mmCIF file with all atom_site columns, C-alpha atoms in Angstrom:
data_model
loop_
_atom_site.group_PDB
_atom_site.id
_atom_site.type_symbol
_atom_site.label_atom_id
_atom_site.label_alt_id
_atom_site.label_comp_id
_atom_site.label_asym_id
_atom_site.label_entity_id
_atom_site.label_seq_id
_atom_site.pdbx_PDB_ins_code
_atom_site.Cartn_x
_atom_site.Cartn_y
_atom_site.Cartn_z
_atom_site.occupancy
_atom_site.B_iso_or_equiv
_atom_site.pdbx_formal_charge
_atom_site.auth_seq_id
_atom_site.auth_comp_id
_atom_site.auth_asym_id
_atom_site.auth_atom_id
_atom_site.pdbx_PDB_model_num
ATOM 1   C CA . THR L 1 1   ? -5.464 52.162 70.331 1.00 0.00 ? 1   THR L CA 1
ATOM 2   C CA . ILE L 1 2   ? -2.329 52.011 72.413 1.00 0.00 ? 2   ILE L CA 1
ATOM 3   C CA . ILE L 1 3   ? 0.960  52.604 70.619 1.00 0.00 ? 3   ILE L CA 1
ATOM 4   C CA . PRO L 1 4   ? 4.146  50.962 71.918 1.00 0.00 ? 4   PRO L CA 1
ATOM 5   C CA . TYR L 1 5   ? 6.465  53.468 73.600 1.00 0.00 ? 5   TYR L CA 1
ATOM 6   C CA . ASP L 1 6   ? 9.427  52.881 71.244 1.00 0.00 ? 6   ASP L CA 1
ATOM 7   C CA . ILE L 1 7   ? 7.250  53.518 68.178 1.00 0.00 ? 7   ILE L CA 1
ATOM 8   C CA . LEU L 1 8   ? 5.895  56.713 69.756 1.00 0.00 ? 8   LEU L CA 1
ATOM 9   C CA . CYS L 1 9   ? 9.432  57.941 70.530 1.00 0.00 ? 9   CYS L CA 1
ATOM 10  C CA . ASN L 1 10  ? 10.563 57.153 66.982 1.00 0.00 ? 10  ASN L CA 1
ATOM 11  C CA . TRP L 1 11  ? 7.587  59.049 65.544 1.00 0.00 ? 11  TRP L CA 1
ATOM 12  C CA . GLN L 1 12  ? 8.268  62.073 67.793 1.00 0.00 ? 12  GLN L CA 1
ATOM 13  C CA . ASN L 1 13  ? 11.931 62.100 66.733 1.00 0.00 ? 13  ASN L CA 1
ATOM 14  C CA . GLN L 1 14  ? 10.957 62.028 63.056 1.00 0.00 ? 14  GLN L CA 1
ATOM 15  C CA . VAL L 1 15  ? 8.460  64.866 63.517 1.00 0.00 ? 15  VAL L CA 1
ATOM 16  C CA . SER L 1 16  ? 11.086 66.950 65.336 1.00 0.00 ? 16  SER L CA 1
ATOM 17  C CA . ALA L 1 17  ? 13.724 66.244 62.676 1.00 0.00 ? 17  ALA L CA 1
ATOM 18  C CA . ARG L 1 18  ? 11.353 67.243 59.857 1.00 0.00 ? 18  ARG L CA 1
ATOM 19  C CA . SER L 1 19  ? 10.449 70.418 61.714 1.00 0.00 ? 19  SER L CA 1
ATOM 20  C CA . ILE L 1 20  ? 14.124 71.337 62.085 1.00 0.00 ? 20  ILE L CA 1
ATOM 21  C CA . ASP L 1 21  ? 14.915 70.432 58.450 1.00 0.00 ? 21  ASP L CA 1
ATOM 22  C CA . SER L 1 22  ? 12.103 72.639 57.155 1.00 0.00 ? 22  SER L CA 1
ATOM 23  C CA . ASN L 1 23  ? 12.935 75.608 59.404 1.00 0.00 ? 23  ASN L CA 1
ATOM 24  C CA . PRO L 1 24  ? 15.165 78.114 57.528 1.00 0.00 ? 24  PRO L CA 1
ATOM 25  C CA . ASN L 1 25  ? 16.538 79.396 60.854 1.00 0.00 ? 25  ASN L CA 1
ATOM 26  C CA . CYS L 1 26  ? 17.879 75.981 61.918 1.00 0.00 ? 26  CYS L CA 1
ATOM 27  C CA . SER L 1 27  ? 20.834 73.895 60.806 1.00 0.00 ? 27  SER L CA 1
ATOM 28  C CA . TRP L 1 28  ? 22.084 70.510 62.032 1.00 0.00 ? 28  TRP L CA 1
ATOM 29  C CA . CYS L 1 29  ? 25.726 70.353 63.095 1.00 0.00 ? 29  CYS L CA 1
ATOM 30  C CA . PRO L 1 30  ? 27.476 68.131 60.510 1.00 0.00 ? 30  PRO L CA 1
ATOM 31  C CA . ASN L 1 31  ? 29.913 66.821 63.143 1.00 0.00 ? 31  ASN L CA 1
ATOM 32  C CA . VAL L 1 32  ? 28.956 63.136 63.449 1.00 0.00 ? 32  VAL L CA 1
ATOM 33  C CA . VAL L 1 33  ? 29.754 63.028 67.169 1.00 0.00 ? 33  VAL L CA 1
ATOM 34  C CA . CYS L 1 34  ? 27.646 66.113 67.929 1.00 0.00 ? 34  CYS L CA 1
ATOM 35  C CA . ARG L 1 35  ? 24.470 66.442 65.817 1.00 0.00 ? 35  ARG L CA 1
ATOM 36  C CA . LYS L 1 36  ? 23.171 69.435 67.789 1.00 0.00 ? 36  LYS L CA 1
ATOM 37  C CA . VAL L 1 37  ? 20.951 72.043 66.167 1.00 0.00 ? 37  VAL L CA 1
ATOM 38  C CA . ALA L 1 38  ? 22.173 75.587 65.553 1.00 0.00 ? 38  ALA L CA 1
ATOM 39  C CA . VAL L 1 39  ? 19.449 78.232 65.577 1.00 0.00 ? 39  VAL L CA 1
ATOM 40  C CA . SER L 1 40  ? 19.876 81.627 63.911 1.00 0.00 ? 40  SER L CA 1
ATOM 41  C CA . ARG L 1 41  ? 18.387 84.588 65.737 1.00 0.00 ? 41  ARG L CA 1
ATOM 42  C CA . ASP L 1 42  ? 18.946 87.034 62.882 1.00 0.00 ? 42  ASP L CA 1
ATOM 43  C CA . GLY L 1 43  ? 17.222 85.426 59.904 1.00 0.00 ? 43  GLY L CA 1
ATOM 44  C CA . PRO L 1 44  ? 17.414 82.389 57.660 1.00 0.00 ? 44  PRO L CA 1
ATOM 45  C CA . MET L 1 45  ? 20.582 80.302 57.530 1.00 0.00 ? 45  MET L CA 1
ATOM 46  C CA . LYS L 1 46  ? 20.069 78.834 54.080 1.00 0.00 ? 46  LYS L CA 1
ATOM 47  C CA . LEU L 1 47  ? 21.122 81.828 51.999 1.00 0.00 ? 47  LEU L CA 1
ATOM 48  C CA . LYS L 1 48  ? 23.010 82.065 48.700 1.00 0.00 ? 48  LYS L CA 1
ATOM 49  C CA . PHE L 1 49  ? 26.277 82.614 50.560 1.00 0.00 ? 49  PHE L CA 1
ATOM 50  C CA . GLY L 1 50  ? 25.373 80.653 53.679 1.00 0.00 ? 50  GLY L CA 1
ATOM 51  C CA . LYS L 1 51  ? 26.356 81.759 57.143 1.00 0.00 ? 51  LYS L CA 1
ATOM 52  C CA . LEU L 1 52  ? 29.381 80.852 59.166 1.00 0.00 ? 52  LEU L CA 1
ATOM 53  C CA . VAL L 1 53  ? 28.140 78.640 61.988 1.00 0.00 ? 53  VAL L CA 1
ATOM 54  C CA . LEU L 1 54  ? 30.155 77.670 65.058 1.00 0.00 ? 54  LEU L CA 1
ATOM 55  C CA . CYS L 1 55  ? 28.656 74.917 67.188 1.00 0.00 ? 55  CYS L CA 1
ATOM 56  C CA . GLU L 1 56  ? 29.184 74.380 70.911 1.00 0.00 ? 56  GLU L CA 1
ATOM 57  C CA . CYS L 1 57  ? 31.365 71.398 69.928 1.00 0.00 ? 57  CYS L CA 1
ATOM 58  C CA . LYS L 1 58  ? 33.702 73.925 68.176 1.00 0.00 ? 58  LYS L CA 1
ATOM 59  C CA . PHE L 1 59  ? 32.880 72.534 64.714 1.00 0.00 ? 59  PHE L CA 1
ATOM 60  C CA . CYS L 1 60  ? 32.555 75.266 62.087 1.00 0.00 ? 60  CYS L CA 1
ATOM 61  C CA . TRP L 1 61  ? 30.615 75.041 58.806 1.00 0.00 ? 61  TRP L CA 1
ATOM 62  C CA . CYS L 1 62  ? 28.689 76.935 56.141 1.00 0.00 ? 62  CYS L CA 1
ATOM 63  C CA . SER L 1 63  ? 24.966 76.842 56.847 1.00 0.00 ? 63  SER L CA 1
ATOM 64  C CA . GLY L 1 64  ? 24.136 76.825 53.135 1.00 0.00 ? 64  GLY L CA 1
ATOM 65  C CA . CYS L 1 65  ? 26.036 73.725 52.009 1.00 0.00 ? 65  CYS L CA 1
ATOM 66  C CA . HIS L 1 66  ? 27.130 72.169 55.332 1.00 0.00 ? 66  HIS L CA 1
ATOM 67  C CA . ARG L 1 67  ? 30.761 72.154 54.205 1.00 0.00 ? 67  ARG L CA 1
ATOM 68  C CA . ASP L 1 68  ? 33.826 74.108 55.324 1.00 0.00 ? 68  ASP L CA 1
ATOM 69  C CA . PRO L 1 69  ? 33.289 77.892 55.453 1.00 0.00 ? 69  PRO L CA 1
ATOM 70  C CA . HIS L 1 70  ? 34.120 79.521 52.113 1.00 0.00 ? 70  HIS L CA 1
ATOM 71  C CA . TRP L 1 71  ? 33.277 83.217 52.410 1.00 0.00 ? 71  TRP L CA 1
ATOM 72  C CA . PRO L 1 72  ? 33.312 85.336 50.231 1.00 0.00 ? 72  PRO L CA 1
ATOM 73  C CA . ALA L 1 73  ? 32.468 82.686 47.614 1.00 0.00 ? 73  ALA L CA 1
ATOM 74  C CA . SER L 1 74  ? 28.879 81.495 47.329 1.00 0.00 ? 74  SER L CA 1
ATOM 75  C CA . CYS L 1 75  ? 28.053 77.818 47.843 1.00 0.00 ? 75  CYS L CA 1
ATOM 76  C CA . ASP L 1 76  ? 27.586 77.412 44.067 1.00 0.00 ? 76  ASP L CA 1
ATOM 77  C CA . GLN L 1 77  ? 30.918 79.094 43.333 1.00 0.00 ? 77  GLN L CA 1
ATOM 78  C CA . MET L 1 78  ? 32.645 76.826 45.851 1.00 0.00 ? 78  MET L CA 1
ATOM 79  C CA . ALA L 1 79  ? 31.114 73.715 44.268 1.00 0.00 ? 79  ALA L CA 1
ATOM 80  C CA . VAL L 1 80  ? 32.396 74.784 40.834 1.00 0.00 ? 80  VAL L CA 1
ATOM 81  C CA . TYR L 1 81  ? 35.836 75.530 42.308 1.00 0.00 ? 81  TYR L CA 1
ATOM 82  C CA . LYS L 1 82  ? 36.006 72.093 43.981 1.00 0.00 ? 82  LYS L CA 1
ATOM 83  C CA . LYS L 1 83  ? 35.167 70.373 40.675 1.00 0.00 ? 83  LYS L CA 1
ATOM 84  C CA . LEU L 1 84  ? 37.832 72.366 38.824 1.00 0.00 ? 84  LEU L CA 1
ATOM 85  C CA . LEU L 1 85  ? 40.355 71.686 41.582 1.00 0.00 ? 85  LEU L CA 1
ATOM 86  C CA . ALA L 1 86  ? 39.653 67.944 41.434 1.00 0.00 ? 86  ALA L CA 1
ATOM 87  C CA . LYS L 1 87  ? 40.225 67.950 37.657 1.00 0.00 ? 87  LYS L CA 1
ATOM 88  C CA . ALA L 1 88  ? 43.407 70.004 37.948 1.00 0.00 ? 88  ALA L CA 1
ATOM 89  C CA . SER L 1 89  ? 44.871 68.342 41.056 1.00 0.00 ? 89  SER L CA 1
ATOM 90  C CA . ASP L 1 90  ? 46.809 65.681 39.127 1.00 0.00 ? 90  ASP L CA 1
ATOM 91  C CA . PHE L 1 91  ? 48.320 68.345 36.889 1.00 0.00 ? 91  PHE L CA 1
ATOM 92  C CA . ILE L 1 92  ? 49.134 70.613 39.830 1.00 0.00 ? 92  ILE L CA 1
ATOM 93  C CA . PHE L 1 93  ? 50.914 67.892 41.817 1.00 0.00 ? 93  PHE L CA 1
ATOM 94  C CA . GLU L 1 94  ? 52.864 66.622 38.788 1.00 0.00 ? 94  GLU L CA 1
ATOM 95  C CA . ASN L 1 95  ? 54.100 70.133 37.994 1.00 0.00 ? 95  ASN L CA 1
ATOM 96  C CA . ASP L 1 96  ? 54.513 71.372 41.561 1.00 0.00 ? 96  ASP L CA 1
ATOM 97  C CA . THR L 1 97  ? 57.528 73.667 41.770 1.00 0.00 ? 97  THR L CA 1
ATOM 98  C CA . SER L 1 98  ? 56.894 74.980 45.256 1.00 0.00 ? 98  SER L CA 1
ATOM 99  C CA . PHE L 1 99  ? 59.380 74.534 48.064 1.00 0.00 ? 99  PHE L CA 1
ATOM 100 C CA . GLU L 1 100 ? 59.588 75.148 51.788 1.00 0.00 ? 100 GLU L CA 1
ATOM 101 C CA . VAL L 1 101 ? 62.046 77.405 53.579 1.00 0.00 ? 101 VAL L CA 1
ATOM 102 C CA . GLU L 1 102 ? 62.630 78.239 57.209 1.00 0.00 ? 102 GLU L CA 1
ATOM 103 C CA . VAL L 1 103 ? 62.691 81.924 58.073 1.00 0.00 ? 103 VAL L CA 1
ATOM 104 C CA . LYS L 1 104 ? 63.467 84.046 61.113 1.00 0.00 ? 104 LYS L CA 1
ATOM 105 C CA . ARG L 1 105 ? 61.836 87.268 62.207 1.00 0.00 ? 105 ARG L CA 1
ATOM 106 C CA . CYS L 1 106 ? 63.842 90.406 61.447 1.00 0.00 ? 106 CYS L CA 1
ATOM 107 C CA . PRO L 1 107 ? 65.603 91.587 64.640 1.00 0.00 ? 107 PRO L CA 1
ATOM 108 C CA . ASN L 1 108 ? 64.806 95.250 63.892 1.00 0.00 ? 108 ASN L CA 1
#
């Protein structure tokens, strides 16, 4: 049977995407305007601590969780920290006693 070209292209794209998703040495760039694939030459990207990945588009992320880099914390530790920070953020902002100052470099 003959398959329409658009269906064939869609199928090929899905096969390629699944291949990339299942490859531990590959990671999609999470930048929505990029979506390139980063390939690790020195081992799997999906590790406990993830790897710092810098795409050609200059977007930087953790290969383990696809979020902002968080070394030396593991992806799990960062997730726990984010949850605790979300719970404490109201308290922190209500009781914020920090202030800003302008400083100059010492002339000596």
